[in-house]
Amino acid sequence: MVHRKQVEIRWRDCDAFGHVNNAVYATYLEECRDEWLEQALGAAAGIWDFVLARVAIDFRHELVQSDEAVVVAVRLVRIGSSSLTLREEVRTLAGRLAAEAEAVLVARDPDTGRSRPLLATERDALTVALAEA
C-alpha cells in the first residue's frame, strides 16, 4: 500500500534564502509516515508502539515557498522480526522529486523501552500492506 499525503509548505518552513530548510523535509516525511502506519496497522496495534530507528534522506531538488505544497509518499519494502523498512519520497505538486528517503521503524515494548518482536496481528497487517505496495 502506497500512502500519499499533501502537505502545505508553511512560511516558517523556509530559511532566509527562501528554501525549505532541510530539517523540515523530515517533518513532512513523519506526517505521512504516521498516517501510513495508522492505516496499515488498523486495529492491530497503536502507532505509539513503534519508534523511528533510522532515517536517511537524499535531497534531489530544492523546495521553495512558491511550490505551495508537497506530496509525500510512503510504502513498505521490508518486514523484519521487530522492524519495518519504508521507502519515502517528497515531490512538488508538479511531480518534481525533491527528496527520497529510507526509514526504519522498530516495534517497542512500552514497559521496557526496548525493541520487541512484531506481534502476529501486526505482522499480518503489515504483510497485507507489503503485498499492496
XYZ file of C-alpha atoms in Angstrom:
133
model
C 0.000 0.000 0.000
C 1.407 3.363 -1.015
C 0.125 6.178 1.133
C 0.217 9.767 -0.118
C -0.347 12.967 1.811
C -0.341 16.530 0.589
C 1.413 18.894 2.989
C 1.307 22.670 2.718
C 4.662 24.447 2.666
C 4.381 26.858 5.559
C 6.193 30.193 5.712
C 8.045 29.048 8.834
C 9.414 26.043 6.876
C 11.653 28.333 4.846
C 15.072 29.736 5.701
C 16.423 33.219 4.988
C 17.167 32.203 1.376
C 13.541 31.207 0.778
C 14.307 27.475 0.632
C 12.551 24.863 2.736
C 15.022 24.016 5.499
C 16.480 20.523 5.229
C 15.186 19.531 8.687
C 11.621 20.288 7.602
C 11.773 17.502 4.999
C 11.966 15.085 7.952
C 8.777 16.615 9.361
C 6.966 16.188 6.037
C 8.064 12.543 5.933
C 6.995 11.979 9.536
C 3.499 13.364 8.939
C 2.925 10.936 6.082
C 4.681 8.006 7.810
C 2.471 8.307 10.905
C -0.701 8.289 8.790
C 0.576 5.313 6.788
C 1.361 3.302 9.928
C -2.040 4.008 11.436
C -3.779 2.871 8.230
C -1.524 -0.157 7.689
C -1.936 -1.488 11.222
C -5.584 -0.634 11.661
C -6.727 -2.178 14.936
C -3.637 -4.440 15.117
C -1.650 -2.044 17.348
C -1.071 1.549 18.251
C 1.360 3.683 16.290
C 2.929 4.689 19.602
C 4.289 1.135 19.877
C 6.811 1.998 17.130
C 9.820 4.292 17.150
C 11.931 5.682 14.353
C 15.319 3.961 14.484
C 16.810 5.321 11.272
C 16.058 7.802 8.529
C 18.288 8.632 5.564
C 17.283 11.432 3.220
C 18.718 12.105 -0.231
C 17.896 15.654 -1.275
C 17.220 15.868 -5.024
C 15.802 19.351 -5.601
C 15.151 22.422 -3.502
C 11.684 23.354 -2.348
C 10.577 26.970 -2.086
C 7.522 28.740 -0.688
C 6.069 29.228 -4.178
C 5.825 25.422 -4.583
C 2.885 25.855 -2.166
C 2.641 22.188 -1.140
C 4.328 18.831 -1.494
C 3.035 15.314 -1.956
C 4.721 12.825 0.347
C 4.528 9.096 -0.405
C 5.370 6.139 1.849
C 5.479 2.421 1.042
C 6.624 -0.628 2.946
C 9.541 -2.533 1.407
C 10.646 -4.947 4.143
C 9.304 -6.593 7.286
C 11.885 -7.807 9.803
C 11.472 -9.637 13.088
C 10.996 -6.419 15.067
C 11.308 -3.717 12.411
C 9.966 -2.481 9.119
C 11.701 -0.580 6.348
C 9.922 2.126 4.379
C 10.740 3.981 1.162
C 9.558 7.553 1.158
C 9.604 10.468 -1.236
C 8.707 14.134 -1.363
C 7.504 15.639 -4.641
C 6.208 19.025 -5.687
C 2.605 19.285 -6.861
C 4.020 19.307 -10.408
C 5.668 15.944 -9.712
C 9.314 17.038 -9.410
C 11.230 14.775 -7.000
C 12.555 16.840 -4.092
C 13.780 14.057 -1.779
C 13.971 10.297 -1.389
C 14.266 8.621 1.981
C 14.509 5.305 3.730
C 13.130 4.897 7.241
C 13.297 2.027 9.694
C 10.654 1.712 12.395
C 11.134 -0.626 15.347
C 8.410 -2.162 17.500
C 8.926 -1.027 21.086
C 7.860 -2.591 24.355
C 6.213 0.243 26.310
C 7.193 -1.281 29.665
C 10.902 -1.794 28.997
C 11.503 0.769 26.245
C 13.385 -1.918 24.303
C 12.651 -3.410 20.911
C 10.276 -6.336 20.745
C 9.243 -8.846 18.080
C 6.301 -7.869 15.908
C 3.017 -9.264 17.164
C 1.235 -11.755 14.915
C -1.566 -9.239 14.325
C 0.961 -6.558 13.365
C 2.830 -8.937 11.038
C -0.429 -9.967 9.363
C -1.472 -6.349 8.807
C 1.983 -5.402 7.526
C 2.097 -8.411 5.200
C -1.093 -7.135 3.571
C 0.445 -3.641 3.228
C 3.613 -5.130 1.697
C 1.605 -7.127 -0.834
C -0.222 -3.947 -1.883
C 2.984 -1.886 -2.229
